[in-house]
Every structure is written in structure tokens, then in C-alpha cells.
Short mmCIF file of C-alpha atoms in Angstrom, two decimals:
data_model
loop_
_atom_site.label_atom_id
_atom_site.label_comp_id
_atom_site.label_asym_id
_atom_site.label_seq_id
_atom_site.Cartn_x
_atom_site.Cartn_y
_atom_site.Cartn_z
CA MET L 130 -17.25 5.56 67.17
CA ALA L 131 -14.31 6.14 68.64
CA MET L 132 -11.24 8.54 67.27
CA LEU L 133 -8.04 7.39 65.48
CA TRP L 134 -6.19 6.64 68.30
CA LYS L 135 -2.68 8.82 68.85
CA PHE L 136 -4.43 10.48 69.76
CA MET L 137 -10.70 24.43 91.32
CA ARG L 138 -8.39 24.96 93.16
CA VAL L 139 -4.99 23.74 94.09
CA ALA L 140 -5.22 20.36 95.83
CA LYS L 141 -2.52 18.15 97.52
CA TYR L 142 -1.92 15.46 95.19
CA SER L 143 -0.49 12.63 97.62
CA LYS L 144 -0.85 8.84 97.57
CA THR L 145 -2.83 9.25 100.57
CA ALA L 146 -5.45 11.37 98.65
CA LEU L 147 -5.25 8.96 95.67
CA SER L 148 -6.41 5.92 97.61
CA ARG L 149 -9.97 7.91 99.56
CA GLU L 150 -12.64 6.43 98.42
CA VAL L 151 -15.32 8.33 95.83
CA LYS L 152 -18.59 7.59 97.14
CA VAL L 153 -21.74 8.83 94.92
CA ARG L 154 -25.68 8.58 95.77
CA GLY L 155 -27.34 7.19 92.94
CA THR L 156 -27.93 4.14 90.77
CA PRO L 157 -26.92 4.16 86.94
CA ILE L 158 -29.69 5.58 84.69
CA ARG L 159 -31.11 2.93 82.61
CA SER L 160 -31.19 4.19 78.45
CA ARG L 161 -34.34 4.60 77.72
CA HIS L 162 -35.64 6.62 73.63
CA SER L 163 -34.63 9.81 73.99
CA SER L 164 -33.35 9.61 77.75
CA SER L 165 -32.02 13.03 79.02
CA ARG L 166 -32.01 12.17 83.29
CA SER L 167 -28.47 12.47 84.53
CA VAL L 168 -26.32 10.45 86.67
CA PRO L 169 -25.95 12.04 89.99
CA SER L 170 -22.94 14.03 91.16
CA ASP L 171 -22.76 14.61 94.80
CA PHE L 172 -19.64 12.90 96.00
CA ALA L 173 -19.00 12.86 99.52
CA THR L 174 -15.11 12.56 99.29
CA ASN L 175 -13.98 12.77 103.47
CA THR L 176 -13.94 8.93 104.09
CA PRO L 177 -11.28 7.42 105.02
CA SER L 178 -8.79 5.31 102.73
CA SER L 179 -10.37 2.89 101.52
CA ASN L 180 -9.05 0.18 98.53
CA ALA L 181 -11.74 0.37 96.67
CA VAL L 182 -13.78 3.54 94.52
CA GLU L 183 -17.47 3.31 94.92
CA LEU L 184 -19.70 5.06 91.69
CA PHE L 185 -23.32 4.99 91.55
CA GLY L 186 -23.35 2.76 94.83
CA LYS L 187 -21.06 -0.01 93.54
CA ALA L 188 -17.84 -0.52 94.87
CA TYR L 189 -14.53 -1.39 92.65
CA PRO L 190 -12.20 -2.97 94.03
CA ARG L 191 -8.65 -1.08 93.46
CA ASP L 192 -5.70 -3.46 92.16
CA ASP L 193 -2.29 -2.75 89.65
CA TYR L 194 -4.52 -1.10 86.68
CA SER L 195 -5.89 1.25 89.14
CA ASN L 196 -5.00 5.22 87.85
CA VAL L 197 -8.82 7.40 87.89
CA THR L 198 -7.75 10.22 90.79
CA GLU L 199 -10.44 12.49 92.61
CA LYS L 200 -10.39 15.16 90.09
CA ILE L 201 -11.39 13.02 87.28
CA LEU L 202 -14.07 11.45 89.24
CA SER L 203 -15.18 14.97 90.54
CA LYS L 204 -16.39 15.10 86.85
CA VAL L 205 -18.31 12.22 86.58
CA GLY L 206 -21.64 12.41 86.95
CA LYS L 207 -21.46 16.77 85.86
CA ASN L 208 -23.47 15.32 82.23
CA LEU L 209 -22.52 19.17 80.25
CA HIS L 210 -24.57 17.49 77.43
CA ASN L 211 -28.09 17.79 79.44
CA LYS L 212 -27.08 20.64 80.82
CA LYS L 213 -29.91 22.68 79.36
CA HIS L 214 -28.40 25.27 77.55
CA HIS L 215 -24.94 25.20 77.97
CA PRO L 216 -23.11 25.28 74.36
CA LEU L 217 -22.73 21.59 74.61
CA TRP L 218 -26.39 20.65 75.73
CA LEU L 219 -27.43 23.07 72.12
CA ILE L 220 -24.78 21.20 69.56
CA LYS L 221 -26.69 17.82 71.20
CA GLU L 222 -30.14 18.86 70.44
CA GLN L 223 -29.32 20.45 67.40
CA VAL L 224 -27.94 16.66 65.73
CA LYS L 225 -31.03 14.39 67.87
CA ASP L 226 -33.55 17.35 66.37
CA HIS L 227 -32.99 16.82 62.80
CA PHE L 228 -31.93 13.44 62.41
CA TYR L 229 -35.70 13.10 64.22
CA LYS L 230 -37.14 14.94 61.53
CA GLN L 231 -34.72 13.32 58.38
CA TYR L 232 -35.26 10.48 59.39
CA THR L 233 -38.65 8.76 60.53
CA GLY L 234 -40.39 5.45 60.07
CA ARG L 235 -43.08 3.93 58.33
CA PHE L 236 -45.85 5.52 61.01
CA GLY L 237 -43.94 9.05 60.89
CA THR L 238 -42.15 7.93 64.04
CA PRO L 239 -38.60 9.43 64.72
CA LEU L 240 -36.20 6.03 63.06
CA PHE L 241 -33.35 6.69 65.53
CA SER L 242 -33.70 6.48 69.82
CA VAL L 243 -31.32 8.47 71.54
CA TYR L 244 -29.81 7.17 74.31
CA ASP L 245 -27.52 10.68 76.84
CA GLY L 246 -28.04 9.51 80.60
CA LEU L 247 -26.15 5.91 80.10
CA SER L 248 -23.62 5.25 83.06
CA PRO L 249 -19.47 5.93 81.90
CA VAL L 250 -18.68 3.29 83.99
CA VAL L 251 -18.03 -0.23 80.98
CA THR L 252 -15.98 -2.98 81.74
CA VAL L 253 -12.74 -3.89 79.72
CA GLN L 254 -14.71 -6.61 77.65
CA GLN L 255 -17.60 -3.55 76.62
CA ASN L 256 -14.59 -0.54 76.06
CA PHE L 257 -12.25 -2.66 73.78
CA ASP L 258 -13.31 -6.64 73.30
CA SER L 259 -16.86 -5.78 72.13
CA LEU L 260 -15.20 -3.75 69.20
CA LEU L 261 -12.69 -6.42 68.19
CA ILE L 262 -9.54 -4.32 70.08
CA PRO L 263 -7.11 -6.52 69.72
CA GLN L 264 -5.65 -7.34 73.07
CA ASP L 265 -2.35 -5.64 72.25
CA HIS L 266 -3.63 -2.48 70.87
CA ALA L 267 -2.08 0.51 72.04
CA SER L 268 -5.38 1.80 72.51
CA ARG L 269 -5.98 -0.44 75.92
CA LYS L 270 -2.16 1.20 77.40
CA LYS L 271 -2.92 2.26 81.15
CA GLU L 272 -0.86 5.07 79.79
CA ASP L 273 -4.05 6.37 77.74
CA ASN L 274 -6.81 5.11 80.13
CA TYR L 275 -8.55 5.77 83.82
CA TYR L 276 -9.42 2.05 85.00
CA LEU L 277 -11.06 1.51 88.12
CA ASN L 278 -9.56 -1.92 88.17
CA ARG L 279 -8.07 -4.73 85.34
CA ASP L 280 -11.94 -5.30 84.65
CA HIS L 281 -13.78 -1.38 84.55
CA MET L 282 -12.91 2.06 83.60
CA LEU L 283 -14.27 4.64 82.66
CA ARG L 284 -15.40 4.60 79.06
CA ALA L 285 -12.91 6.20 76.62
CA HIS L 286 -15.72 6.25 73.65
CA THR L 287 -19.13 6.54 73.86
CA SER L 288 -18.36 2.82 71.03
CA ALA L 289 -18.35 1.16 74.18
CA HIS L 290 -21.88 1.10 74.00
CA GLN L 291 -22.87 0.06 70.88
CA TRP L 292 -22.76 -3.89 71.54
CA ASP L 293 -25.10 -3.49 74.04
CA LEU L 294 -28.04 -1.41 71.98
CA ILE L 295 -27.49 -3.41 68.87
CA HIS L 296 -27.64 -6.74 71.05
CA SER L 297 -31.16 -5.16 72.24
CA GLY L 298 -32.29 -5.23 69.11
CA LEU L 299 -32.21 -1.30 68.42
CA ASP L 300 -31.41 -0.70 63.94
CA ALA L 301 -30.69 2.85 64.42
CA PHE L 302 -29.63 5.37 67.22
CA LEU L 303 -27.37 8.14 68.95
CA ALA L 304 -25.48 7.71 72.34
CA VAL L 305 -24.64 10.46 73.83
CA GLY L 306 -21.97 10.76 76.68
CA ASP L 307 -18.73 11.90 78.89
CA VAL L 308 -15.88 9.89 78.05
CA TYR L 309 -12.24 9.99 79.90
CA ARG L 310 -8.91 9.70 78.06
CA ARG L 311 -5.50 10.88 79.80
CA ASP L 312 -3.78 12.89 77.10
CA THR L 313 -1.50 16.15 76.78
CA ILE L 314 -2.46 19.42 78.26
CA ASP L 315 -3.51 22.60 75.88
CA ASN L 316 -6.71 24.41 75.04
CA THR L 317 -7.94 21.50 72.45
CA HIS L 318 -7.19 18.57 75.16
CA TYR L 319 -9.07 17.71 77.93
CA PRO L 320 -9.19 14.49 80.38
CA VAL L 321 -13.02 14.53 80.35
CA PHE L 322 -14.98 15.41 76.76
CA HIS L 323 -18.49 14.36 75.09
CA GLN L 324 -18.80 12.20 72.35
CA MET L 325 -21.90 11.44 70.28
CA GLU L 326 -22.21 7.88 68.34
CA GLY L 327 -24.06 7.17 65.47
CA VAL L 328 -24.89 3.26 64.32
CA ARG L 329 -27.49 2.52 61.12
CA LEU L 330 -28.21 -1.12 60.10
CA PHE L 331 -29.47 -2.19 57.17
CA SER L 332 -31.42 -5.29 56.27
CA ARG L 333 -31.03 -7.09 52.10
CA HIS L 334 -34.37 -5.28 51.63
CA GLU L 335 -33.61 -2.10 53.31
CA LEU L 336 -31.12 -1.01 51.68
CA PHE L 337 -31.89 -2.25 47.68
CA CYS L 338 -35.43 -1.19 47.82
CA ASN L 339 -34.72 1.67 46.01
CA VAL L 340 -31.92 0.08 42.92
CA LYS L 341 -33.59 -1.21 39.91
CA ASP L 342 -33.39 -5.08 39.89
CA GLY L 343 -32.46 -4.27 43.49
CA GLU L 344 -33.60 -8.34 44.13
CA ASP L 345 -30.83 -9.73 42.79
CA PHE L 346 -28.45 -8.25 45.35
CA GLN L 347 -27.05 -9.58 47.60
CA LEU L 348 -25.51 -8.35 51.69
CA PHE L 349 -22.99 -11.32 51.82
CA GLU L 350 -20.54 -13.50 49.70
CA GLN L 351 -17.28 -15.35 50.06
CA GLY L 352 -15.07 -12.90 49.07
CA HIS L 353 -11.19 -12.00 50.08
CA ARG L 354 -11.29 -8.56 52.57
CA THR L 355 -9.67 -5.74 50.26
CA ALA L 356 -8.84 -1.70 50.54
CA HIS L 357 -12.77 -1.08 49.84
CA LYS L 358 -14.23 -3.80 51.56
CA GLN L 359 -15.00 -6.73 54.41
CA GLU L 360 -14.37 -10.24 53.38
CA SER L 361 -18.01 -11.04 53.90
CA HIS L 362 -19.18 -7.76 52.48
CA THR L 363 -20.77 -7.89 48.78
CA MET L 364 -19.32 -4.77 46.42
CA GLU L 365 -22.69 -3.43 45.87
CA ALA L 366 -24.05 -3.44 49.63
CA VAL L 367 -20.56 -1.88 50.75
CA ARG L 368 -20.47 1.03 48.15
CA LEU L 369 -24.80 1.75 49.45
CA VAL L 370 -23.86 2.35 53.01
CA GLU L 371 -20.64 3.84 52.37
CA PHE L 372 -23.37 6.58 49.73
CA ASN L 373 -26.07 6.37 52.60
CA LEU L 374 -23.17 7.17 56.12
CA LYS L 375 -21.46 9.86 53.63
CA GLN L 376 -24.73 11.21 52.04
CA VAL L 377 -26.53 11.40 56.68
CA LEU L 378 -23.13 13.33 57.54
CA THR L 379 -22.70 15.69 54.93
CA LYS L 380 -26.57 17.07 55.54
CA LEU L 381 -25.78 17.06 59.34
CA MET L 382 -22.96 19.06 58.90
CA THR L 383 -24.95 21.57 56.70
CA HIS L 384 -27.47 21.53 58.64
CA ILE L 385 -25.18 22.83 62.03
CA PHE L 386 -23.22 25.54 59.69
CA GLY L 387 -25.32 25.34 56.83
CA ASP L 388 -25.46 25.70 53.09
CA GLY L 389 -22.47 26.03 50.94
CA LEU L 390 -20.59 24.45 53.37
CA GLN L 391 -16.97 22.26 51.90
CA VAL L 392 -16.88 18.69 52.75
CA ARG L 393 -14.13 16.06 52.11
CA TRP L 394 -13.09 12.59 52.82
CA VAL L 395 -10.24 11.24 54.15
CA ASP L 396 -9.26 7.63 54.01
CA CYS L 397 -8.45 5.82 57.87
CA TYR L 398 -8.30 3.28 59.44
CA PHE L 399 -10.21 2.42 62.83
CA PRO L 400 -9.98 -0.67 64.27
CA PHE L 401 -13.67 -2.03 64.26
CA THR L 402 -14.75 -0.37 61.15
CA HIS L 403 -13.65 -0.91 57.12
CA PRO L 404 -14.10 0.87 55.27
CA SER L 405 -13.66 3.87 57.20
CA PHE L 406 -13.16 7.38 56.84
CA GLU L 407 -12.18 10.82 58.81
CA MET L 408 -14.70 13.86 57.42
CA GLU L 409 -13.56 17.23 56.97
CA ILE L 410 -14.99 20.47 56.30
CA ASN L 411 -13.68 23.99 55.23
CA PHE L 412 -15.10 26.20 57.92
CA GLN L 413 -13.63 29.75 57.00
CA GLY L 414 -10.81 28.82 54.85
CA GLU L 415 -9.71 26.09 56.63
CA TRP L 416 -9.97 22.62 56.43
CA LEU L 417 -10.92 21.29 59.82
CA GLU L 418 -11.35 17.00 61.03
CA VAL L 419 -14.79 16.66 62.84
CA LEU L 420 -15.61 12.87 62.85
CA GLY L 421 -14.53 9.19 61.98
CA CYS L 422 -16.45 6.80 60.35
CA GLY L 423 -17.11 4.10 58.40
CA VAL L 424 -18.69 0.39 57.71
CA MET L 425 -19.18 -1.34 60.63
CA GLU L 426 -17.37 -4.59 61.32
CA GLN L 427 -19.93 -7.85 60.15
CA GLN L 428 -17.81 -9.30 63.44
CA LEU L 429 -19.15 -6.94 65.77
CA VAL L 430 -22.27 -6.89 64.47
CA ASN L 431 -23.05 -10.77 64.19
CA SER L 432 -21.54 -11.52 67.53
CA ALA L 433 -24.47 -8.58 68.76
CA GLY L 434 -27.14 -10.87 66.93
CA ALA L 435 -27.74 -9.09 63.60
CA GLN L 436 -26.44 -11.76 61.45
CA ASP L 437 -28.99 -11.04 58.68
CA LYS L 438 -28.20 -6.72 58.24
CA ILE L 439 -24.34 -4.20 57.22
CA GLY L 440 -24.54 -0.99 58.70
CA TRP L 441 -22.31 2.05 59.64
CA ALA L 442 -21.14 3.78 62.45
CA PHE L 443 -19.64 7.32 63.33
CA GLY L 444 -18.28 9.21 66.42
CA LEU L 445 -18.02 13.15 66.62
CA GLY L 446 -16.95 14.93 69.89
CA LEU L 447 -18.91 18.22 70.29
CA GLU L 448 -16.48 20.31 72.13
CA ARG L 449 -14.82 20.14 68.20
CA LEU L 450 -18.55 21.05 67.15
CA ALA L 451 -19.46 24.04 69.56
CA MET L 452 -15.05 25.23 69.54
CA ILE L 453 -15.60 25.72 65.44
CA LEU L 454 -19.57 26.91 65.10
CA TYR L 455 -19.17 29.10 68.32
CA ASP L 456 -15.80 30.26 68.50
CA ILE L 457 -14.82 28.99 71.51
CA PRO L 458 -11.02 29.31 71.75
CA ASP L 459 -11.04 27.03 74.55
CA ILE L 460 -11.86 23.66 75.67
CA ARG L 461 -11.03 24.76 79.63
CA LEU L 462 -14.60 27.45 78.97
CA PHE L 463 -16.94 24.63 78.90
CA TRP L 464 -16.07 23.93 82.80
CA SER L 465 -16.75 27.18 83.51
CA GLU L 466 -19.88 28.21 85.57
CA ASP L 467 -19.05 31.87 85.49
CA GLU L 468 -22.15 33.33 84.52
CA HIS L 469 -20.82 35.32 81.51
CA PHE L 470 -20.13 32.45 79.94
CA LEU L 471 -22.93 30.51 80.64
CA LYS L 472 -25.45 33.55 79.50
CA GLN L 473 -24.40 33.59 76.41
CA PHE L 474 -26.28 30.61 75.13
CA ILE L 475 -29.81 31.03 76.74
CA VAL L 476 -31.61 31.51 73.36
CA PRO L 477 -35.33 30.71 72.65
CA HIS L 478 -34.16 28.22 69.97
CA ILE L 479 -31.21 25.60 69.54
CA CYS L 480 -30.42 26.36 65.89
CA GLN L 481 -29.77 30.23 66.80
CA LYS L 482 -26.32 32.02 65.73
CA ILE L 483 -24.05 32.75 68.29
CA LYS L 484 -20.49 33.93 68.15
CA PHE L 485 -18.69 33.53 71.38
CA GLN L 486 -18.15 37.20 72.91
CA PRO L 487 -14.49 36.03 74.63
CA LEU L 488 -14.35 37.39 78.21
CA SER L 489 -11.02 38.96 78.66
CA LYS L 490 -7.84 37.69 78.37
CA TYR L 491 -6.16 37.36 81.63
CA PRO L 492 -2.40 37.34 81.43
CA PRO L 493 -0.70 34.07 81.64
CA LEU L 494 2.32 32.75 84.22
CA ILE L 495 5.11 30.47 82.80
CA ASN L 496 7.43 28.10 85.02
CA ASP L 497 9.28 25.36 84.00
CA ILE L 498 9.88 22.24 84.89
CA SER L 499 12.94 19.80 84.45
CA PHE L 500 14.21 15.74 86.16
CA TRP L 501 15.79 13.22 84.82
CA LEU L 502 12.87 10.65 84.45
CA PRO L 503 13.27 7.27 86.80
CA SER L 504 13.12 4.75 83.73
CA GLU L 505 11.21 3.22 80.67
CA THR L 506 7.92 2.70 82.66
CA TYR L 507 7.71 6.39 82.51
CA SER L 508 5.35 7.97 80.73
CA LYS L 509 4.13 11.60 79.06
CA ASN L 510 1.01 11.05 80.85
CA ASP L 511 2.06 10.01 84.30
CA PHE L 512 3.28 13.93 84.42
CA TYR L 513 -0.34 15.73 82.26
CA ASP L 514 -2.34 13.48 85.05
CA LEU L 515 -0.48 14.77 88.15
CA ALA L 516 -0.23 18.83 86.72
CA ARG L 517 -3.94 18.12 86.46
CA THR L 518 -4.63 17.46 89.02
CA ILE L 519 -2.93 19.37 91.40
CA GLY L 520 -2.81 22.48 89.03
CA GLY L 521 -6.47 21.33 87.95
CA ASP L 522 -7.84 24.31 85.24
CA LEU L 523 -5.76 26.87 86.48
CA ILE L 524 -3.04 25.41 83.84
CA GLU L 525 -3.60 26.26 80.28
CA LYS L 526 -0.79 24.16 78.56
CA VAL L 527 1.93 22.09 79.51
CA VAL L 528 4.37 21.44 76.53
CA LEU L 529 7.76 19.25 76.60
CA LEU L 530 10.12 21.67 75.55
CA ASP L 531 13.36 19.65 75.58
CA GLU L 532 15.10 16.06 75.89
CA PHE L 533 17.92 15.12 76.60
CA ILE L 534 20.49 12.02 77.08
CA HIS L 535 23.66 12.64 79.22
CA PRO L 536 25.95 11.41 76.90
CA LYS L 537 27.77 9.41 80.13
CA THR L 538 24.65 8.36 82.26
CA LYS L 539 22.96 7.53 79.42
CA LYS L 540 19.74 9.07 81.76
CA VAL L 541 17.18 10.79 79.44
CA SER L 542 16.00 14.33 81.48
CA HIS L 543 12.61 16.15 80.02
CA CYS L 544 11.86 19.88 80.93
CA TYR L 545 8.35 21.23 80.25
CA ARG L 546 7.07 24.59 80.04
CA ILE L 547 3.84 25.17 82.11
CA THR L 548 1.76 27.90 81.43
CA TYR L 549 -1.13 28.77 83.58
CA ARG L 550 -4.52 31.48 83.31
CA HIS L 551 -7.50 31.86 84.66
CA PRO L 552 -10.07 31.94 82.25
CA GLU L 553 -11.90 34.09 84.22
CA ARG L 554 -9.36 36.20 86.26
CA THR L 555 -5.66 37.10 86.90
CA LEU L 556 -3.95 35.12 88.60
CA THR L 557 -1.17 36.10 91.31
CA GLN L 558 2.65 34.68 91.24
CA ASP L 559 2.51 33.68 95.03
CA GLU L 560 -0.80 30.63 93.93
CA VAL L 561 1.62 30.55 91.11
CA HIS L 562 4.59 28.96 92.86
CA ALA L 563 2.79 27.61 95.37
CA ILE L 564 1.04 25.12 92.84
CA HIS L 565 4.45 25.03 90.71
CA GLN L 566 6.17 24.37 94.03
CA ALA L 567 3.25 21.26 94.71
CA ILE L 568 3.74 19.70 90.90
CA GLU L 569 7.41 19.57 91.88
CA GLU L 570 7.47 17.87 95.20
CA SER L 571 4.34 15.29 93.91
CA ALA L 572 6.45 14.26 90.30
CA VAL L 573 9.46 13.33 92.61
CA ARG L 574 7.12 11.66 95.28
CA GLU L 575 5.12 9.66 93.05
CA LEU L 576 6.87 9.13 89.90
CA GLY L 577 10.01 8.63 91.34
CA VAL L 578 12.12 11.71 88.84
CA GLU L 579 15.36 13.64 89.87
CA GLY L 580 14.72 17.31 89.98
CA ARG L 581 16.64 19.65 88.31
CA PHE L 582 14.89 22.08 90.34
#
């Protein structure tokens, strides 16, 4: 389930670079029970300019919605969650192991299926329409997503697979994968991260079988929508689904973080769950949000062919859990290939306690950049994306330092502070200057800003 929408080397950023065709050898992996096969990532980027992006053997014609960059495409197929002994793999395996052992069917087989090899290329219909997200919803904006074209995109959440998996006949599943969002730049945000989706559907018998006089209760009624239930659900059904969901997730967090964990629930709103909540845990004296969840919209469940069932869904970020559990301070480290980072997670058992030992903290280099904005269509995420494309993981943080409106011309000026820091070595002033100058030049050329350098 999507969380609330409010939420390396120097590369030359240019129109030519962005229009280059990117190819991947291989085909999409078909999902299967506990699938752990990965999408290949051997890219060939030296092809001539093209009007299409080719991924997994299929060409996607570019149009006015196309905004995915080569830097982002280079991450497609890395599948860190399937890389053995990677911290994201450890978290995924812990959750999967817990669900396999805790929830079994009539014959002792795991109740939940796990799908961790689904292609990140989805249709706009899968990512938004199937989840009942309105056409004018802010989450659809180009400024927040990576579109291949108007019809296809890199998934913004693992919820993009909910409808298809329910429609295939599944009542309980976990879907894991990399997701893509254009976002701010700091130590907790990255344009590619990893999510786990959980869905459980109940028939009338399953939900009420252990309730006294349960045969007298119903799942649905012709009622009114309230803050506590949907118009089609009975209050008894909603309360039981909500109780089951909170119980399942509390057990999961206790399994990961240990006994004595404090949990609290905060009411919120997601487009395709109602009622919905965010789960916060008290870790080392601080309340931290770890996931979002809720009772699934019945219209979604009905459209997928499960009209006689009611269910819940949750979504959690693997990086978020790993950063808390292992005390990893910077989200960029998950993409590190430094053995000093990776070897810390080679352990004999997936539940072994690990406290990350930081690599040497190399000094930051800080530069500011100011420019006049071209028009009202300018988006901060356009600049963040440009900076990432050029500076890659050498950029630790970008902050909008100042916004100024000229009293006469009414033109708007932005000043950004860019913090450069390599997680594995000391940067030199010369290489940072070259990157910063490339960002300045590309901002003028690609975004149409007027430099104040």
C-alpha cells in the first residue's frame, strides 16, 4: 500500500543524454509463490538517440510525459531486496519468515504467497486507476513520478500490483519491490527505494468463525459512510478486520524489534483504504513512523472479482526499517558496493542482531546555487532530479535555503544549498567544482532558469 503522498561518477546532463535509448537484455519475470528471481540489469547505453525507451525487451515511445532519466534507469533491475546478505534482503527475509511461520493454512502450508520479482514497469492504470485514485489527485503529477510515457511508468508503490494479484484469485500475499518517486534530497530520501505490500481478504466464515453467534453477523449492509467504516461494510466486520490488521502488524514489529516494543496508531487517509492508520513505534525513546495500513476500499476488492470478501492492506518501506534496526545513518549506503559496508551484514542467521559500524565520516563540501525561476511551471523536483543526474550519490543533501520575490518584476529567485559528501572517500574541491558548474550550466539549459552565479 502506498504511503501518504506528501510525501558514480559525474555524468553530463543534456537533452541528447536523456533521449538516448536504454536497453535491457531479458524479459519480465512472471510472479510465482515465493519467487526470488531478479530482473536483469545489464544495460547497454551506447545506442544512438531514439524516440523510445526499451526495457525488458519492450519499447516505450516517448511523449510529452516522458521524464525518466538514465541515472534512474541504471537502477532498474538492481533488486537490492533479492541480493543475499544485503540489509534490505535481511529485512525482507525476516518479514517473510515471520509470515510463513505465523500464518498457515489448513494443511500447514504458508497462508501468504510472496512475490518479489514483479517488473517495476507498470501502466498508469495499474499504478493509479485500479486503486481508485482520482484523475486530478496530486499523486499523479509528473513532478512526483517517473513516466516512460502517458501510459507507462516506473511504479511509485507496490500497491500497483494489488488489483492484479487479487484478480488472480489470491486472498493473502506479500509483494516486494523497488519503487520510484521524484523527491527531495537528504539522508532519508532517495528516488529509488523498496516497499513491501501486504494484503489479506476474509470471507464471512473466516472473519466470524471464532465469534460467539458469528453466524448472525454479515460483512455488508446498505449503510452510510462514516469516519469509521465504508458505506458497504457492517461495523462488526470493520472492527474485526481492523483488530486483525493491528494484531498482525504489532506481532510483526515485535518480531523484528523485540519484546517490550511500544506501538501507537495514528488516524490518517489513504486514497484506497478506509479507515486507515499509520503505525508508529517507540525506538530508543523516539516515536518513528514505520508503515501505513487500512481496511481496503470495497470497490477495489469488488472490481478485482472478490465481491464476497473484505480485507486489509499495509505498506512498509524496507529502507525505513533497516535504517532503524541496524542504525544506518544515510540511505545512499544501501547502494554502496564497498565491502566494508556489505560484509557487516554477512551473518549466519537472518534475525541476528547487527549494529552498523559507520565508515569514516568524510568531510562535506558545501556550495550554493541561485537562479531566477522561468515560470509558474517550475518544480523543485525538476532541480533535485537534475542535481541527482549529474552529481549522483556524491550529493548528500539539497536544501532550499531562500526564496525571494523581486518587489518590482515579481520574478522569483531560489537559492539552494548543496552538500557534497562521498560515503567512502574524501572529495576534492576540484571535482566538486566541476560537478557544481555542470549543475549550473544544465539548470540554465534544461530548466530555463536565469543564473545568479
